[in-house]
Amino acid sequence: MEDEEHEVYGGEIPDVGEMEVPDPDIDMSAGDDDAVKELDEMKRRLKEMEEEAAALREMQAKVEKDMGAAQDSASTETDQAVKEEVDARSVYVGNVDYACTPEEVQLHFQTCGTVNRVTILMDKFGQPKGFAYVEFVEVEAMQEALQLNETELHGRQLKVLPKRTNVPGMKQYRPGGFNPSIGYRFRRPFVPPYFYSPYGYG
């Protein structure tokens, strides 16, 4: 046991050279100023980039809006042109008997040309309104159909006119007439009441 080697503590400390102690006279704030300036510059660039991105988004939104408006107006014009083309070969048929079917109206007008569609308008309760629209395949058939004005169907004299195209946003002028739901109220002229003074005159 005594022959075993033991570690010796408290030996010589190896020489690592002199440690560099920072000189208190050196100005460390110079490096800090550079870092602050660089940070400010980065913030400024970031802000500029955000502003540019916002401006680009705004421009894109405006372009998309303009394109959408142009497409809407183009589609509206196309729809209007199609309506006008269909109306050019259609007639309005008034004074149609309520019991009349679209097939009977079609039979009445088939001598004029090929009937593409018959529309009998209904009210919100599903009852016929008493008039119809007849659409022909040929424009010439519409002119022929006008010759059937005042002809009879189901014992009623039909009123045949060219179909008018409704223009969106334009309301037809209807002069004010008698409305049975409102009625007329006759106004009497205002006559001020006579006041008699209890104290007499003078």
PDB file of C-alpha atoms in Angstrom:
ATOM      1  CA  MET A   1       0.000   0.000   0.000  1.00  0.00           C
ATOM      2  CA  GLU A   2       2.810   2.405   0.903  1.00  0.00           C
ATOM      3  CA  ASP A   3       4.501   1.735  -2.409  1.00  0.00           C
ATOM      4  CA  GLU A   4       1.496   3.153  -4.394  1.00  0.00           C
ATOM      5  CA  GLU A   5       2.058   6.436  -6.174  1.00  0.00           C
ATOM      6  CA  HIS A   6       0.113   9.405  -4.933  1.00  0.00           C
ATOM      7  CA  GLU A   7      -0.775  12.522  -6.894  1.00  0.00           C
ATOM      8  CA  VAL A   8       1.017  15.557  -5.705  1.00  0.00           C
ATOM      9  CA  TYR A   9      -1.093  18.657  -5.333  1.00  0.00           C
ATOM     10  CA  GLY A  10       0.229  22.188  -5.277  1.00  0.00           C
ATOM     11  CA  GLY A  11       2.743  21.704  -8.067  1.00  0.00           C
ATOM     12  CA  GLU A  12       4.076  24.514 -10.205  1.00  0.00           C
ATOM     13  CA  ILE A  13       1.501  26.510 -12.192  1.00  0.00           C
ATOM     14  CA  PRO A  14       2.323  26.519 -15.895  1.00  0.00           C
ATOM     15  CA  ASP A  15       3.250  29.921 -17.367  1.00  0.00           C
ATOM     16  CA  VAL A  16       0.451  31.038 -19.716  1.00  0.00           C
ATOM     17  CA  GLY A  17       1.843  34.436 -20.404  1.00  0.00           C
ATOM     18  CA  GLU A  18       0.549  37.785 -19.343  1.00  0.00           C
ATOM     19  CA  MET A  19      -3.260  38.261 -19.587  1.00  0.00           C
ATOM     20  CA  GLU A  20      -4.380  41.230 -21.637  1.00  0.00           C
ATOM     21  CA  VAL A  21      -6.350  43.638 -19.505  1.00  0.00           C
ATOM     22  CA  PRO A  22      -8.564  46.069 -21.496  1.00  0.00           C
ATOM     23  CA  ASP A  23      -7.192  49.567 -21.463  1.00  0.00           C
ATOM     24  CA  PRO A  24      -9.706  51.852 -19.737  1.00  0.00           C
ATOM     25  CA  ASP A  25      -8.653  54.714 -22.033  1.00  0.00           C
ATOM     26  CA  ILE A  26      -9.930  52.932 -25.222  1.00  0.00           C
ATOM     27  CA  ASP A  27     -13.356  54.290 -26.340  1.00  0.00           C
ATOM     28  CA  MET A  28     -15.779  51.343 -26.740  1.00  0.00           C
ATOM     29  CA  SER A  29     -18.651  53.633 -27.764  1.00  0.00           C
ATOM     30  CA  ALA A  30     -17.221  53.983 -31.292  1.00  0.00           C
ATOM     31  CA  GLY A  31     -18.144  50.374 -32.085  1.00  0.00           C
ATOM     32  CA  ASP A  32     -21.571  50.817 -30.502  1.00  0.00           C
ATOM     33  CA  ASP A  33     -22.248  53.893 -32.672  1.00  0.00           C
ATOM     34  CA  ASP A  34     -21.464  51.895 -35.825  1.00  0.00           C
ATOM     35  CA  ALA A  35     -23.849  49.124 -34.746  1.00  0.00           C
ATOM     36  CA  VAL A  36     -26.609  51.658 -33.969  1.00  0.00           C
ATOM     37  CA  LYS A  37     -26.111  53.358 -37.344  1.00  0.00           C
ATOM     38  CA  GLU A  38     -26.245  50.002 -39.144  1.00  0.00           C
ATOM     39  CA  LEU A  39     -29.426  49.060 -37.247  1.00  0.00           C
ATOM     40  CA  ASP A  40     -31.062  52.395 -38.109  1.00  0.00           C
ATOM     41  CA  GLU A  41     -30.101  51.931 -41.759  1.00  0.00           C
ATOM     42  CA  MET A  42     -31.665  48.442 -41.784  1.00  0.00           C
ATOM     43  CA  LYS A  43     -34.850  49.800 -40.194  1.00  0.00           C
ATOM     44  CA  ARG A  44     -35.004  52.583 -42.768  1.00  0.00           C
ATOM     45  CA  ARG A  45     -34.577  50.097 -45.656  1.00  0.00           C
ATOM     46  CA  LEU A  46     -37.228  47.796 -44.168  1.00  0.00           C
ATOM     47  CA  LYS A  47     -39.663  50.710 -43.888  1.00  0.00           C
ATOM     48  CA  GLU A  48     -38.985  51.689 -47.523  1.00  0.00           C
ATOM     49  CA  MET A  49     -39.578  48.103 -48.656  1.00  0.00           C
ATOM     50  CA  GLU A  50     -42.867  47.951 -46.719  1.00  0.00           C
ATOM     51  CA  GLU A  51     -43.997  51.240 -48.284  1.00  0.00           C
ATOM     52  CA  GLU A  52     -43.111  49.953 -51.768  1.00  0.00           C
ATOM     53  CA  ALA A  53     -44.994  46.703 -51.116  1.00  0.00           C
ATOM     54  CA  ALA A  54     -48.051  48.639 -49.910  1.00  0.00           C
ATOM     55  CA  ALA A  55     -47.918  50.871 -53.015  1.00  0.00           C
ATOM     56  CA  LEU A  56     -47.642  47.787 -55.256  1.00  0.00           C
ATOM     57  CA  ARG A  57     -50.612  46.139 -53.528  1.00  0.00           C
ATOM     58  CA  GLU A  58     -52.649  49.312 -53.986  1.00  0.00           C
ATOM     59  CA  MET A  59     -51.740  49.510 -57.684  1.00  0.00           C
ATOM     60  CA  GLN A  60     -52.590  45.819 -58.185  1.00  0.00           C
ATOM     61  CA  ALA A  61     -55.943  46.251 -56.457  1.00  0.00           C
ATOM     62  CA  LYS A  62     -56.695  49.270 -58.666  1.00  0.00           C
ATOM     63  CA  VAL A  63     -55.742  47.394 -61.848  1.00  0.00           C
ATOM     64  CA  GLU A  64     -57.871  44.391 -60.838  1.00  0.00           C
ATOM     65  CA  LYS A  65     -60.794  46.696 -60.052  1.00  0.00           C
ATOM     66  CA  ASP A  66     -60.460  48.474 -63.412  1.00  0.00           C
ATOM     67  CA  MET A  67     -60.234  45.144 -65.254  1.00  0.00           C
ATOM     68  CA  GLY A  68     -63.263  43.811 -63.370  1.00  0.00           C
ATOM     69  CA  ALA A  69     -65.248  46.953 -64.203  1.00  0.00           C
ATOM     70  CA  ALA A  70     -64.242  46.680 -67.863  1.00  0.00           C
ATOM     71  CA  GLN A  71     -65.265  43.013 -67.948  1.00  0.00           C
ATOM     72  CA  ASP A  72     -68.572  43.806 -66.217  1.00  0.00           C
ATOM     73  CA  SER A  73     -69.365  46.584 -68.682  1.00  0.00           C
ATOM     74  CA  ALA A  74     -68.361  44.343 -71.609  1.00  0.00           C
ATOM     75  CA  SER A  75     -70.544  41.487 -70.347  1.00  0.00           C
ATOM     76  CA  THR A  76     -73.412  43.924 -69.729  1.00  0.00           C
ATOM     77  CA  GLU A  77     -73.079  45.273 -73.267  1.00  0.00           C
ATOM     78  CA  THR A  78     -72.996  41.697 -74.640  1.00  0.00           C
ATOM     79  CA  ASP A  79     -76.079  40.729 -72.631  1.00  0.00           C
ATOM     80  CA  GLN A  80     -77.877  43.855 -73.821  1.00  0.00           C
ATOM     81  CA  ALA A  81     -76.977  43.109 -77.461  1.00  0.00           C
ATOM     82  CA  VAL A  82     -78.302  39.542 -77.099  1.00  0.00           C
ATOM     83  CA  LYS A  83     -81.544  40.843 -75.545  1.00  0.00           C
ATOM     84  CA  GLU A  84     -82.002  43.344 -78.364  1.00  0.00           C
ATOM     85  CA  GLU A  85     -81.407  40.603 -80.949  1.00  0.00           C
ATOM     86  CA  VAL A  86     -84.004  38.316 -79.293  1.00  0.00           C
ATOM     87  CA  ASP A  87     -86.498  41.175 -78.881  1.00  0.00           C
ATOM     88  CA  ALA A  88     -86.103  42.041 -82.585  1.00  0.00           C
ATOM     89  CA  ARG A  89     -87.790  38.706 -83.413  1.00  0.00           C
ATOM     90  CA  SER A  90     -90.360  38.722 -80.579  1.00  0.00           C
ATOM     91  CA  VAL A  91     -93.854  40.162 -80.161  1.00  0.00           C
ATOM     92  CA  TYR A  92     -95.936  41.232 -77.194  1.00  0.00           C
ATOM     93  CA  VAL A  93     -99.407  39.656 -77.146  1.00  0.00           C
ATOM     94  CA  GLY A  94    -101.948  41.402 -74.941  1.00  0.00           C
ATOM     95  CA  ASN A  95    -105.511  40.498 -73.861  1.00  0.00           C
ATOM     96  CA  VAL A  96    -104.676  36.786 -73.679  1.00  0.00           C
ATOM     97  CA  ASP A  97    -107.378  34.673 -72.040  1.00  0.00           C
ATOM     98  CA  TYR A  98    -106.352  33.452 -68.585  1.00  0.00           C
ATOM     99  CA  ALA A  99    -107.238  29.852 -69.549  1.00  0.00           C
ATOM    100  CA  CYS A 100    -104.992  30.006 -72.643  1.00  0.00           C
ATOM    101  CA  THR A 101    -101.972  27.667 -72.712  1.00  0.00           C
ATOM    102  CA  PRO A 102     -98.569  28.388 -74.356  1.00  0.00           C
ATOM    103  CA  GLU A 103     -99.311  25.601 -76.862  1.00  0.00           C
ATOM    104  CA  GLU A 104    -102.538  27.338 -77.985  1.00  0.00           C
ATOM    105  CA  VAL A 105    -100.697  30.648 -78.410  1.00  0.00           C
ATOM    106  CA  GLN A 106     -98.003  28.829 -80.418  1.00  0.00           C
ATOM    107  CA  LEU A 107    -100.640  27.253 -82.690  1.00  0.00           C
ATOM    108  CA  HIS A 108    -102.209  30.689 -83.253  1.00  0.00           C
ATOM    109  CA  PHE A 109     -98.863  32.176 -84.418  1.00  0.00           C
ATOM    110  CA  GLN A 110     -97.303  29.173 -86.197  1.00  0.00           C
ATOM    111  CA  THR A 111     -98.495  30.395 -89.617  1.00  0.00           C
ATOM    112  CA  CYS A 112     -96.149  33.397 -89.255  1.00  0.00           C
ATOM    113  CA  GLY A 113     -92.966  31.327 -88.876  1.00  0.00           C
ATOM    114  CA  THR A 114     -91.111  29.008 -86.510  1.00  0.00           C
ATOM    115  CA  VAL A 115     -92.037  29.785 -82.908  1.00  0.00           C
ATOM    116  CA  ASN A 116     -88.987  29.412 -80.669  1.00  0.00           C
ATOM    117  CA  ARG A 117     -90.651  30.133 -77.322  1.00  0.00           C
ATOM    118  CA  VAL A 118     -93.947  31.311 -75.816  1.00  0.00           C
ATOM    119  CA  THR A 119     -93.840  32.995 -72.400  1.00  0.00           C
ATOM    120  CA  ILE A 120     -97.097  33.651 -70.533  1.00  0.00           C
ATOM    121  CA  LEU A 121     -96.296  35.913 -67.607  1.00  0.00           C
ATOM    122  CA  MET A 122     -97.599  34.994 -64.159  1.00  0.00           C
ATOM    123  CA  ASP A 123     -98.117  37.048 -61.018  1.00  0.00           C
ATOM    124  CA  LYS A 124     -96.627  36.138 -57.620  1.00  0.00           C
ATOM    125  CA  PHE A 125     -99.599  33.845 -56.926  1.00  0.00           C
ATOM    126  CA  GLY A 126     -98.981  31.840 -60.122  1.00  0.00           C
ATOM    127  CA  GLN A 127    -101.983  33.315 -61.947  1.00  0.00           C
ATOM    128  CA  PRO A 128    -101.639  34.441 -65.603  1.00  0.00           C
ATOM    129  CA  LYS A 129    -101.339  38.214 -66.054  1.00  0.00           C
ATOM    130  CA  GLY A 130    -103.244  38.175 -69.347  1.00  0.00           C
ATOM    131  CA  PHE A 131    -100.362  38.795 -71.731  1.00  0.00           C
ATOM    132  CA  ALA A 132     -97.567  36.798 -73.353  1.00  0.00           C
ATOM    133  CA  TYR A 133     -94.354  37.091 -75.375  1.00  0.00           C
ATOM    134  CA  VAL A 134     -93.824  35.053 -78.524  1.00  0.00           C
ATOM    135  CA  GLU A 135     -90.232  34.613 -79.746  1.00  0.00           C
ATOM    136  CA  PHE A 136     -89.656  33.501 -83.341  1.00  0.00           C
ATOM    137  CA  VAL A 137     -86.573  31.999 -84.960  1.00  0.00           C
ATOM    138  CA  GLU A 138     -86.761  34.390 -87.942  1.00  0.00           C
ATOM    139  CA  VAL A 139     -86.960  38.182 -87.762  1.00  0.00           C
ATOM    140  CA  GLU A 140     -89.403  38.180 -90.709  1.00  0.00           C
ATOM    141  CA  ALA A 141     -91.829  36.042 -88.684  1.00  0.00           C
ATOM    142  CA  MET A 142     -92.158  38.860 -86.168  1.00  0.00           C
ATOM    143  CA  GLN A 143     -93.373  41.195 -88.933  1.00  0.00           C
ATOM    144  CA  GLU A 144     -95.874  38.538 -90.033  1.00  0.00           C
ATOM    145  CA  ALA A 145     -97.111  38.147 -86.448  1.00  0.00           C
ATOM    146  CA  LEU A 146     -97.973  41.863 -86.309  1.00  0.00           C
ATOM    147  CA  GLN A 147    -100.570  41.136 -89.021  1.00  0.00           C
ATOM    148  CA  LEU A 148    -102.445  39.005 -86.452  1.00  0.00           C
ATOM    149  CA  ASN A 149    -103.242  42.089 -84.370  1.00  0.00           C
ATOM    150  CA  GLU A 150    -106.959  42.149 -83.375  1.00  0.00           C
ATOM    151  CA  THR A 151    -107.419  38.468 -84.314  1.00  0.00           C
ATOM    152  CA  GLU A 152    -109.379  36.348 -81.838  1.00  0.00           C
ATOM    153  CA  LEU A 153    -108.160  33.569 -79.552  1.00  0.00           C
ATOM    154  CA  HIS A 154    -110.542  31.990 -77.024  1.00  0.00           C
ATOM    155  CA  GLY A 155    -113.075  34.618 -78.040  1.00  0.00           C
ATOM    156  CA  ARG A 156    -110.797  37.507 -77.045  1.00  0.00           C
ATOM    157  CA  GLN A 157    -109.297  40.050 -79.426  1.00  0.00           C
ATOM    158  CA  LEU A 158    -105.499  39.907 -79.197  1.00  0.00           C
ATOM    159  CA  LYS A 159    -103.301  42.966 -79.146  1.00  0.00           C
ATOM    160  CA  VAL A 160    -100.039  42.178 -80.984  1.00  0.00           C
ATOM    161  CA  LEU A 161     -97.145  44.664 -80.773  1.00  0.00           C
ATOM    162  CA  PRO A 162     -93.349  44.531 -81.260  1.00  0.00           C
ATOM    163  CA  LYS A 163     -91.579  43.634 -78.015  1.00  0.00           C
ATOM    164  CA  ARG A 164     -89.686  46.523 -76.458  1.00  0.00           C
ATOM    165  CA  THR A 165     -86.180  46.027 -75.036  1.00  0.00           C
ATOM    166  CA  ASN A 166     -85.857  47.048 -71.409  1.00  0.00           C
ATOM    167  CA  VAL A 167     -82.761  49.169 -70.829  1.00  0.00           C
ATOM    168  CA  PRO A 168     -81.150  48.487 -67.426  1.00  0.00           C
ATOM    169  CA  GLY A 169     -81.357  51.441 -65.039  1.00  0.00           C
ATOM    170  CA  MET A 170     -83.994  53.214 -67.155  1.00  0.00           C
ATOM    171  CA  LYS A 171     -87.489  53.391 -65.736  1.00  0.00           C
ATOM    172  CA  GLN A 172     -90.354  54.097 -68.041  1.00  0.00           C
ATOM    173  CA  TYR A 173     -92.143  57.362 -67.334  1.00  0.00           C
ATOM    174  CA  ARG A 174     -95.626  56.826 -66.056  1.00  0.00           C
ATOM    175  CA  PRO A 175     -97.685  59.983 -65.663  1.00  0.00           C
ATOM    176  CA  GLY A 176     -99.527  60.192 -62.354  1.00  0.00           C
ATOM    177  CA  GLY A 177    -103.081  58.975 -62.632  1.00  0.00           C
ATOM    178  CA  PHE A 178    -105.823  57.833 -60.341  1.00  0.00           C
ATOM    179  CA  ASN A 179    -104.671  55.155 -57.943  1.00  0.00           C
ATOM    180  CA  PRO A 180    -107.687  53.316 -56.474  1.00  0.00           C
ATOM    181  CA  SER A 181    -105.668  52.206 -53.453  1.00  0.00           C
ATOM    182  CA  ILE A 182    -104.939  55.831 -52.521  1.00  0.00           C
ATOM    183  CA  GLY A 183    -108.059  57.598 -53.776  1.00  0.00           C
ATOM    184  CA  TYR A 184    -108.585  61.316 -54.053  1.00  0.00           C
ATOM    185  CA  ARG A 185    -108.820  63.526 -51.010  1.00  0.00           C
ATOM    186  CA  PHE A 186    -110.501  66.840 -51.611  1.00  0.00           C
ATOM    187  CA  ARG A 187    -108.997  69.639 -49.597  1.00  0.00           C
ATOM    188  CA  ARG A 188    -111.136  72.458 -48.403  1.00  0.00           C
ATOM    189  CA  PRO A 189    -109.567  75.895 -48.326  1.00  0.00           C
ATOM    190  CA  PHE A 190    -108.352  76.906 -44.863  1.00  0.00           C
ATOM    191  CA  VAL A 191    -110.692  79.393 -43.218  1.00  0.00           C
ATOM    192  CA  PRO A 192    -109.366  80.998 -40.029  1.00  0.00           C
ATOM    193  CA  PRO A 193    -111.857  80.827 -37.164  1.00  0.00           C
ATOM    194  CA  TYR A 194    -113.407  84.028 -35.889  1.00  0.00           C
ATOM    195  CA  PHE A 195    -112.351  85.016 -32.422  1.00  0.00           C
ATOM    196  CA  TYR A 196    -114.632  87.201 -30.381  1.00  0.00           C
ATOM    197  CA  SER A 197    -112.977  89.263 -27.679  1.00  0.00           C
ATOM    198  CA  PRO A 198    -114.820  89.064 -24.340  1.00  0.00           C
ATOM    199  CA  TYR A 199    -113.711  92.640 -23.682  1.00  0.00           C
ATOM    200  CA  GLY A 200    -115.390  94.114 -26.740  1.00  0.00           C
ATOM    201  CA  TYR A 201    -113.811  96.341 -29.351  1.00  0.00           C
ATOM    202  CA  GLY A 202    -111.999  99.610 -28.938  1.00  0.00           C
TER     203      GLY A 202
END
